[in-house]
mmCIF file of C-alpha atoms in Angstrom:
data_model
loop_
_atom_site.group_PDB
_atom_site.id
_atom_site.type_symbol
_atom_site.label_atom_id
_atom_site.label_comp_id
_atom_site.label_asym_id
_atom_site.label_seq_id
_atom_site.Cartn_x
_atom_site.Cartn_y
_atom_site.Cartn_z
ATOM 1 C CA UNK A 1 145.215 94.159 110.066
ATOM 2 C CA UNK A 2 142.400 96.335 111.262
ATOM 3 C CA UNK A 3 143.276 97.972 107.624
ATOM 4 C CA UNK A 4 143.115 99.491 98.259
ATOM 5 C CA UNK A 5 146.051 101.375 92.948
ATOM 6 C CA UNK A 6 148.591 100.256 88.128
ATOM 7 C CA UNK A 7 147.791 96.760 89.347
ATOM 8 C CA UNK A 8 150.207 95.254 91.793
ATOM 9 C CA UNK A 9 151.367 91.997 90.273
ATOM 10 C CA UNK A 10 152.216 89.632 93.056
ATOM 11 C CA UNK A 11 153.757 86.355 92.012
ATOM 12 C CA UNK A 12 152.850 83.873 94.684
ATOM 13 C CA UNK A 13 155.041 80.921 93.820
ATOM 14 C CA UNK A 14 153.427 77.640 94.760
ATOM 15 C CA UNK A 15 150.260 79.473 95.783
ATOM 16 C CA UNK A 16 147.304 77.345 96.762
ATOM 17 C CA UNK A 17 143.715 78.592 96.667
ATOM 18 C CA UNK A 18 142.130 78.519 100.094
ATOM 19 C CA UNK A 19 138.374 78.186 99.965
ATOM 20 C CA UNK A 20 137.354 79.525 103.346
ATOM 21 C CA UNK A 21 134.331 81.694 103.992
ATOM 22 C CA UNK A 22 135.249 85.048 105.514
ATOM 23 C CA UNK A 23 133.347 86.120 108.597
ATOM 24 C CA UNK A 24 133.645 88.603 111.395
ATOM 25 C CA UNK A 25 132.951 86.186 114.221
ATOM 26 C CA UNK A 26 135.308 83.731 115.882
ATOM 27 C CA UNK A 27 133.749 80.479 114.697
ATOM 28 C CA UNK A 28 135.390 77.301 116.031
ATOM 29 C CA UNK A 29 137.227 75.838 113.032
ATOM 30 C CA UNK A 30 139.406 73.376 114.958
ATOM 31 C CA UNK A 31 137.479 70.251 113.962
ATOM 32 C CA UNK A 32 138.117 70.286 110.232
ATOM 33 C CA UNK A 33 140.802 68.102 108.688
ATOM 34 C CA UNK A 34 143.462 69.817 106.605
ATOM 35 C CA UNK A 35 143.679 69.016 102.891
ATOM 36 C CA UNK A 36 147.230 70.387 102.903
ATOM 37 C CA UNK A 37 148.801 67.796 105.182
ATOM 38 C CA UNK A 38 152.338 67.030 104.029
ATOM 39 C CA UNK A 39 153.404 63.438 103.306
ATOM 40 C CA UNK A 40 155.301 61.787 106.125
ATOM 41 C CA UNK A 41 158.985 62.657 106.089
ATOM 42 C CA UNK A 42 158.671 65.642 103.751
ATOM 43 C CA UNK A 43 160.014 68.880 105.212
ATOM 44 C CA UNK A 44 157.195 71.264 104.331
ATOM 45 C CA UNK A 45 156.128 74.639 105.664
ATOM 46 C CA UNK A 46 152.871 76.334 104.634
ATOM 47 C CA UNK A 47 152.723 80.098 105.111
ATOM 48 C CA UNK A 48 149.684 82.366 105.065
ATOM 49 C CA UNK A 49 150.004 85.278 102.631
ATOM 50 C CA UNK A 50 147.791 88.288 103.287
ATOM 51 C CA UNK A 51 146.974 90.764 100.553
ATOM 52 C CA UNK A 52 148.989 93.826 101.577
ATOM 53 C CA UNK A 53 152.536 94.114 100.275
ATOM 54 C CA UNK A 54 154.247 94.325 103.679
ATOM 55 C CA UNK A 55 152.886 90.898 104.575
ATOM 56 C CA UNK A 56 153.999 89.605 101.175
ATOM 57 C CA UNK A 57 157.498 90.938 101.857
ATOM 58 C CA UNK A 58 157.707 88.973 105.121
ATOM 59 C CA UNK A 59 156.653 85.764 103.415
ATOM 60 C CA UNK A 60 158.922 86.234 100.397
ATOM 61 C CA UNK A 61 162.042 86.507 102.541
ATOM 62 C CA UNK A 62 161.007 83.698 104.892
ATOM 63 C CA UNK A 63 160.209 81.449 101.924
ATOM 64 C CA UNK A 64 163.603 81.950 100.283
ATOM 65 C CA UNK A 65 165.558 81.308 103.465
ATOM 66 C CA UNK A 66 163.498 78.256 104.438
ATOM 67 C CA UNK A 67 164.114 76.771 100.988
ATOM 68 C CA UNK A 68 167.710 77.761 100.367
ATOM 69 C CA UNK A 69 169.231 77.599 103.841
ATOM 70 C CA UNK A 70 167.105 75.010 105.645
ATOM 71 C CA UNK A 71 165.989 72.717 102.798
ATOM 72 C CA UNK A 72 162.222 72.989 103.220
ATOM 73 C CA UNK A 73 159.509 72.889 100.627
ATOM 74 C CA UNK A 74 157.400 76.004 101.116
ATOM 75 C CA UNK A 75 153.742 76.265 100.130
ATOM 76 C CA UNK A 76 151.912 79.597 100.156
ATOM 77 C CA UNK A 77 148.215 80.065 100.822
ATOM 78 C CA UNK A 78 146.597 83.434 100.103
ATOM 79 C CA UNK A 79 144.116 84.312 102.837
ATOM 80 C CA UNK A 80 142.139 87.245 104.189
ATOM 81 C CA UNK A 81 142.575 88.308 107.780
ATOM 82 C CA UNK A 82 139.968 86.321 109.713
ATOM 83 C CA UNK A 83 140.032 83.176 107.510
ATOM 84 C CA UNK A 84 143.802 83.083 108.049
ATOM 85 C CA UNK A 85 143.212 82.455 111.746
ATOM 86 C CA UNK A 86 140.752 79.660 111.008
ATOM 87 C CA UNK A 87 143.213 78.084 108.572
ATOM 88 C CA UNK A 88 146.035 78.339 111.104
ATOM 89 C CA UNK A 89 143.961 76.630 113.770
ATOM 90 C CA UNK A 90 143.065 73.805 111.379
ATOM 91 C CA UNK A 91 146.673 73.267 110.311
ATOM 92 C CA UNK A 92 145.926 74.380 106.762
ATOM 93 C CA UNK A 93 148.744 76.859 107.268
ATOM 94 C CA UNK A 94 151.622 76.724 109.733
ATOM 95 C CA UNK A 95 152.244 80.417 110.343
ATOM 96 C CA UNK A 96 150.889 83.948 110.054
ATOM 97 C CA UNK A 97 153.858 86.320 109.951
ATOM 98 C CA UNK A 98 152.011 89.636 110.350
ATOM 99 C CA UNK A 99 148.900 90.101 112.452
ATOM 100 C CA UNK A 100 147.480 93.541 113.230
ATOM 101 C CA UNK A 101 145.344 92.430 116.167
ATOM 102 C CA UNK A 102 142.350 90.091 116.254
ATOM 103 C CA UNK A 103 141.444 89.728 119.946
ATOM 104 C CA UNK A 104 138.402 87.487 119.389
ATOM 105 C CA UNK A 105 140.414 84.951 117.398
ATOM 106 C CA UNK A 106 143.347 85.167 119.792
ATOM 107 C CA UNK A 107 141.093 84.491 122.772
ATOM 108 C CA UNK A 108 139.412 81.503 121.092
ATOM 109 C CA UNK A 109 142.368 79.778 119.478
ATOM 110 C CA UNK A 110 145.333 80.795 121.651
ATOM 111 C CA UNK A 111 143.838 81.057 125.120
ATOM 112 C CA UNK A 112 140.916 78.608 124.976
ATOM 113 C CA UNK A 113 141.487 76.005 122.248
ATOM 114 C CA UNK A 114 145.294 76.231 122.380
ATOM 115 C CA UNK A 115 145.501 75.288 118.691
ATOM 116 C CA UNK A 116 147.566 78.409 117.969
ATOM 117 C CA UNK A 117 150.580 79.761 119.839
ATOM 118 C CA UNK A 118 152.180 83.180 119.848
ATOM 119 C CA UNK A 119 155.240 83.355 117.606
ATOM 120 C CA UNK A 120 156.704 86.581 118.924
ATOM 121 C CA UNK A 121 157.121 90.156 117.772
ATOM 122 C CA UNK A 122 157.767 90.739 114.051
ATOM 123 C CA UNK A 123 159.811 93.850 114.890
ATOM 124 C CA UNK A 124 157.495 96.180 112.994
ATOM 125 C CA UNK A 125 155.076 98.597 114.640
ATOM 126 C CA UNK A 126 151.871 99.163 112.720
ATOM 127 C CA UNK A 127 149.636 102.191 112.815
ATOM 128 C CA UNK A 128 146.428 102.835 110.907
ATOM 129 C CA UNK A 129 144.998 106.272 110.388
ATOM 130 C CA UNK A 130 143.441 108.756 107.994
ATOM 131 C CA UNK A 131 145.856 110.685 105.799
ATOM 132 C CA UNK A 132 145.836 113.639 103.430
ATOM 133 C CA UNK A 133 148.656 114.508 101.013
ATOM 134 C CA UNK A 134 151.281 116.849 102.412
ATOM 135 C CA UNK A 135 150.749 119.346 99.601
ATOM 136 C CA UNK A 136 147.103 119.735 100.708
ATOM 137 C CA UNK A 137 147.977 119.907 104.423
ATOM 138 C CA UNK A 138 150.568 122.593 103.685
ATOM 139 C CA UNK A 139 147.863 124.687 102.019
ATOM 140 C CA UNK A 140 145.218 123.937 104.661
ATOM 141 C CA UNK A 141 146.927 123.062 107.990
ATOM 142 C CA UNK A 142 143.658 122.761 109.916
ATOM 143 C CA UNK A 143 142.559 119.777 107.765
ATOM 144 C CA UNK A 144 144.757 117.598 109.969
ATOM 145 C CA UNK A 145 142.197 117.875 112.801
ATOM 146 C CA UNK A 146 139.093 115.717 112.270
ATOM 147 C CA UNK A 147 136.909 118.502 113.686
ATOM 148 C CA UNK A 148 137.624 120.511 110.526
ATOM 149 C CA UNK A 149 137.047 117.751 107.976
ATOM 150 C CA UNK A 150 133.485 118.806 107.144
ATOM 151 C CA UNK A 151 134.873 122.186 106.105
ATOM 152 C CA UNK A 152 136.735 120.390 103.297
ATOM 153 C CA UNK A 153 134.133 117.789 102.336
ATOM 154 C CA UNK A 154 133.236 119.613 99.121
ATOM 155 C CA UNK A 155 136.895 119.651 97.988
ATOM 156 C CA UNK A 156 137.284 115.969 98.825
ATOM 157 C CA UNK A 157 134.169 114.644 97.087
ATOM 158 C CA UNK A 158 134.410 112.369 94.047
ATOM 159 C CA UNK A 159 132.000 110.865 91.537
ATOM 160 C CA UNK A 160 131.845 107.764 93.759
ATOM 161 C CA UNK A 161 131.078 109.555 97.015
ATOM 162 C CA UNK A 162 127.627 110.847 96.058
ATOM 163 C CA UNK A 163 127.978 114.504 96.940
ATOM 164 C CA UNK A 164 129.786 113.826 100.211
ATOM 165 C CA UNK A 165 133.506 113.932 100.848
ATOM 166 C CA UNK A 166 135.306 110.699 100.006
ATOM 167 C CA UNK A 167 137.185 108.643 102.568
ATOM 168 C CA UNK A 168 139.061 106.100 100.472
ATOM 169 C CA UNK A 169 139.488 102.638 101.947
ATOM 170 C CA UNK A 170 141.234 99.616 100.462
ATOM 171 C CA UNK A 171 139.869 96.098 100.318
ATOM 172 C CA UNK A 172 136.407 95.430 101.762
ATOM 173 C CA UNK A 173 138.024 92.407 103.453
ATOM 174 C CA UNK A 174 140.076 94.649 105.758
ATOM 175 C CA UNK A 175 138.679 94.987 109.269
ATOM 176 C CA UNK A 176 138.265 98.746 109.761
ATOM 177 C CA UNK A 177 136.278 101.177 111.909
ATOM 178 C CA UNK A 178 135.834 103.773 109.187
ATOM 179 C CA UNK A 179 132.102 103.474 108.493
ATOM 180 C CA UNK A 180 131.422 103.722 112.234
ATOM 181 C CA UNK A 181 133.810 106.656 112.631
ATOM 182 C CA UNK A 182 132.178 108.638 109.838
ATOM 183 C CA UNK A 183 128.748 108.085 111.387
ATOM 184 C CA UNK A 184 129.714 108.587 115.043
ATOM 185 C CA UNK A 185 131.804 111.693 114.406
ATOM 186 C CA UNK A 186 128.983 113.151 112.264
ATOM 187 C CA UNK A 187 131.195 113.612 109.234
ATOM 188 C CA UNK A 188 129.813 114.524 105.820
ATOM 189 C CA UNK A 189 131.800 111.750 104.149
ATOM 190 C CA UNK A 190 131.243 108.405 102.481
ATOM 191 C CA UNK A 191 133.642 105.448 102.713
ATOM 192 C CA UNK A 192 134.542 104.331 99.180
ATOM 193 C CA UNK A 193 136.443 101.073 98.716
ATOM 194 C CA UNK A 194 139.157 101.054 96.063
ATOM 195 C CA UNK A 195 139.029 97.249 96.110
ATOM 196 C CA UNK A 196 142.585 96.273 97.067
ATOM 197 C CA UNK A 197 145.823 97.722 98.357
ATOM 198 C CA UNK A 198 147.164 97.806 94.792
ATOM 199 C CA UNK A 199 144.127 99.732 93.518
ATOM 200 C CA UNK A 200 144.370 102.183 96.414
ATOM 201 C CA UNK A 201 148.060 102.822 95.707
ATOM 202 C CA UNK A 202 147.254 103.511 92.055
ATOM 203 C CA UNK A 203 144.506 105.963 93.033
ATOM 204 C CA UNK A 204 146.763 107.775 95.517
ATOM 205 C CA UNK A 205 149.518 108.017 92.895
ATOM 206 C CA UNK A 206 147.055 109.442 90.369
ATOM 207 C CA UNK A 207 145.730 112.029 92.823
ATOM 208 C CA UNK A 208 149.313 113.016 93.689
ATOM 209 C CA UNK A 209 150.328 113.303 90.019
ATOM 210 C CA UNK A 210 147.453 115.727 89.452
ATOM 211 C CA UNK A 211 148.013 117.448 92.830
ATOM 212 C CA UNK A 212 144.406 116.744 93.810
ATOM 213 C CA UNK A 213 143.359 116.566 97.463
ATOM 214 C CA UNK A 214 142.307 113.231 98.950
ATOM 215 C CA UNK A 215 141.506 111.659 102.302
ATOM 216 C CA UNK A 216 142.506 108.034 102.683
ATOM 217 C CA UNK A 217 142.607 105.236 105.204
ATOM 218 C CA UNK A 218 146.283 104.238 105.205
ATOM 219 C CA UNK A 219 148.867 102.656 107.438
ATOM 220 C CA UNK A 220 152.466 102.581 108.474
ATOM 221 C CA UNK A 221 154.898 101.091 107.707
ATOM 222 C CA UNK A 222 154.279 101.526 103.992
ATOM 223 C CA UNK A 223 156.769 102.293 101.239
ATOM 224 C CA UNK A 224 154.360 104.671 99.461
ATOM 225 C CA UNK A 225 155.127 107.433 101.974
ATOM 226 C CA UNK A 226 158.540 107.727 100.268
ATOM 227 C CA UNK A 227 156.826 108.516 96.966
ATOM 228 C CA UNK A 228 153.757 110.424 98.162
ATOM 229 C CA UNK A 229 154.343 112.252 101.465
ATOM 230 C CA UNK A 230 151.183 112.220 103.561
ATOM 231 C CA UNK A 231 150.120 113.777 106.863
ATOM 232 C CA UNK A 232 147.888 112.040 109.384
ATOM 233 C CA UNK A 233 144.546 113.544 110.371
ATOM 234 C CA UNK A 234 144.227 113.578 114.145
ATOM 235 C CA UNK A 235 141.172 111.574 115.265
ATOM 236 C CA UNK A 236 139.803 111.446 118.834
ATOM 237 C CA UNK A 237 142.402 109.837 121.078
ATOM 238 C CA UNK A 238 142.472 106.042 121.222
ATOM 239 C CA UNK A 239 141.545 104.514 124.577
ATOM 240 C CA UNK A 240 141.001 100.948 125.735
ATOM 241 C CA UNK A 241 137.502 101.963 126.792
ATOM 242 C CA UNK A 242 136.720 103.102 123.264
ATOM 243 C CA UNK A 243 138.248 99.956 121.758
ATOM 244 C CA UNK A 244 135.982 97.806 123.967
ATOM 245 C CA UNK A 245 132.822 99.293 122.479
ATOM 246 C CA UNK A 246 130.640 97.501 119.979
ATOM 247 C CA UNK A 247 132.304 98.009 116.552
ATOM 248 C CA UNK A 248 129.400 100.119 115.336
ATOM 249 C CA UNK A 249 129.928 102.523 118.255
ATOM 250 C CA UNK A 250 133.681 103.108 117.833
ATOM 251 C CA UNK A 251 134.467 106.844 117.852
ATOM 252 C CA UNK A 252 138.230 107.063 118.419
ATOM 253 C CA UNK A 253 141.522 106.643 116.564
ATOM 254 C CA UNK A 254 143.172 103.334 115.754
ATOM 255 C CA UNK A 255 145.815 102.006 118.147
ATOM 256 C CA UNK A 256 149.526 101.712 117.499
ATOM 257 C CA UNK A 257 150.172 97.971 117.229
ATOM 258 C CA UNK A 258 153.418 95.983 117.550
ATOM 259 C CA UNK A 259 152.776 93.421 114.800
ATOM 260 C CA UNK A 260 152.829 89.797 115.892
ATOM 261 C CA UNK A 261 153.477 86.324 114.469
ATOM 262 C CA UNK A 262 151.328 83.279 115.244
ATOM 263 C CA UNK A 263 152.094 79.594 114.675
ATOM 264 C CA UNK A 264 149.980 76.451 114.585
ATOM 265 C CA UNK A 265 150.467 74.616 117.890
ATOM 266 C CA UNK A 266 151.143 71.215 116.294
ATOM 267 C CA UNK A 267 153.650 72.807 113.927
ATOM 268 C CA UNK A 268 155.567 74.248 116.870
ATOM 269 C CA UNK A 269 155.923 70.715 118.252
ATOM 270 C CA UNK A 270 156.926 69.024 114.989
ATOM 271 C CA UNK A 271 158.341 71.922 112.975
ATOM 272 C CA UNK A 272 161.930 71.660 114.155
ATOM 273 C CA UNK A 273 164.287 74.172 112.528
ATOM 274 C CA UNK A 274 161.479 75.800 110.537
ATOM 275 C CA UNK A 275 159.467 76.598 113.655
ATOM 276 C CA UNK A 276 162.553 77.942 115.421
ATOM 277 C CA UNK A 277 163.429 80.043 112.367
ATOM 278 C CA UNK A 278 159.953 81.606 112.171
ATOM 279 C CA UNK A 279 160.036 82.454 115.873
ATOM 280 C CA UNK A 280 163.374 84.234 115.352
ATOM 281 C CA UNK A 281 162.210 86.065 112.204
ATOM 282 C CA UNK A 282 162.449 89.703 113.335
ATOM 283 C CA UNK A 283 163.244 92.727 111.209
ATOM 284 C CA UNK A 284 162.726 96.478 111.051
ATOM 285 C CA UNK A 285 160.198 98.655 109.258
ATOM 286 C CA UNK A 286 163.027 99.862 107.016
ATOM 287 C CA UNK A 287 163.885 96.312 105.941
ATOM 288 C CA UNK A 288 160.255 95.429 105.274
ATOM 289 C CA UNK A 289 159.747 98.608 103.264
ATOM 290 C CA UNK A 290 162.894 97.879 101.241
ATOM 291 C CA UNK A 291 161.414 94.590 100.043
ATOM 292 C CA UNK A 292 157.900 96.015 99.678
ATOM 293 C CA UNK A 293 159.072 98.841 97.448
ATOM 294 C CA UNK A 294 160.965 96.431 95.190
ATOM 295 C CA UNK A 295 157.767 94.398 94.764
ATOM 296 C CA UNK A 296 155.205 97.181 94.439
ATOM 297 C CA UNK A 297 157.115 100.046 92.843
ATOM 298 C CA UNK A 298 160.056 98.458 91.020
ATOM 299 C CA UNK A 299 157.864 95.576 89.801
ATOM 300 C CA UNK A 300 160.176 92.787 90.937
ATOM 301 C CA UNK A 301 158.588 89.460 91.775
ATOM 302 C CA UNK A 302 158.508 88.660 95.501
ATOM 303 C CA UNK A 303 161.180 86.006 94.859
ATOM 304 C CA UNK A 304 163.486 88.482 93.109
ATOM 305 C CA UNK A 305 162.955 91.134 95.794
ATOM 306 C CA UNK A 306 163.652 88.649 98.587
ATOM 307 C CA UNK A 307 166.841 87.417 96.927
ATOM 308 C CA UNK A 308 168.151 90.976 96.563
ATOM 309 C CA UNK A 309 167.393 91.761 100.189
ATOM 310 C CA UNK A 310 169.023 88.508 101.354
ATOM 311 C CA UNK A 311 172.181 89.321 99.381
ATOM 312 C CA UNK A 312 172.372 92.764 101.001
ATOM 313 C CA UNK A 313 171.612 91.881 104.620
ATOM 314 C CA UNK A 314 173.273 88.637 105.796
ATOM 315 C CA UNK A 315 173.954 90.322 109.132
ATOM 316 C CA UNK A 316 170.195 90.387 109.767
ATOM 317 C CA UNK A 317 168.944 87.002 108.559
ATOM 318 C CA UNK A 318 171.832 84.833 109.768
ATOM 319 C CA UNK A 319 170.606 85.451 113.313
ATOM 320 C CA UNK A 320 167.358 83.645 112.423
ATOM 321 C CA UNK A 321 169.059 80.381 111.409
ATOM 322 C CA UNK A 322 169.818 77.504 113.798
ATOM 323 C CA UNK A 323 173.164 78.006 115.480
ATOM 324 C CA UNK A 324 175.665 75.303 114.559
#
């Protein structure tokens, strides 16, 4: 995800630590042997779990159905965005269920190396942007145009932003254009990282409780909009020409992205029902947000949230199972 909060407690059952060095380039990681290879004859699926709660919701539901309906052992590996692609190419994980667009990795591993294959559309459309709370936009409607942001920099500064307005980002591991945008649009702001999605949610909730103004990198779909209504700040229009620039020269808005799944190529060949199931896994933003809110706001474990969703929506998930 080109995409930080009371701590979000995420119970990653069977989680395995993945020791992979994060990097921004598309290094060729296809030569390394996987330490997670399953014993012969054991029906095992290993899923990549990214840090944001929407991705955790996908994995939680897929994990429960793979285990309970198809009889697989499911292992989870927590990964950042770029290392997840390297792990998928190596076979350390079998699937990424939510990708927000990594063209360099897609070109290397899907088109050239052919160690990864496209797994289809998740059914969720992602959009990243800059947001202010609705109560602030109602008071100051012109703040929703980036050209007027400097006018409000003094109101949006914090102790962490050093006299400039604060643009709050999430995890430093997210691939964003925000530092470049602040510089290239000549904005009197500083990007301040909350540290994680959970920490960013907590900060937004605190600002909203006190009715303080804030400017934050945020994204849709996201359950928090139900609790804290926010309005997007219009940035310069996204174009393919702008997106093709060197990252440090980006000066336009983020794209709207149909989120995609990717599978390890060997897994597609040997994965049988599990591979077919993951290809068919397709749900709406509303369904993802339903599970996400149970995890992040209601404090259910991912397993508990997934089980509740599965009980409520058999009409959705039964379409993903092999047809008898």
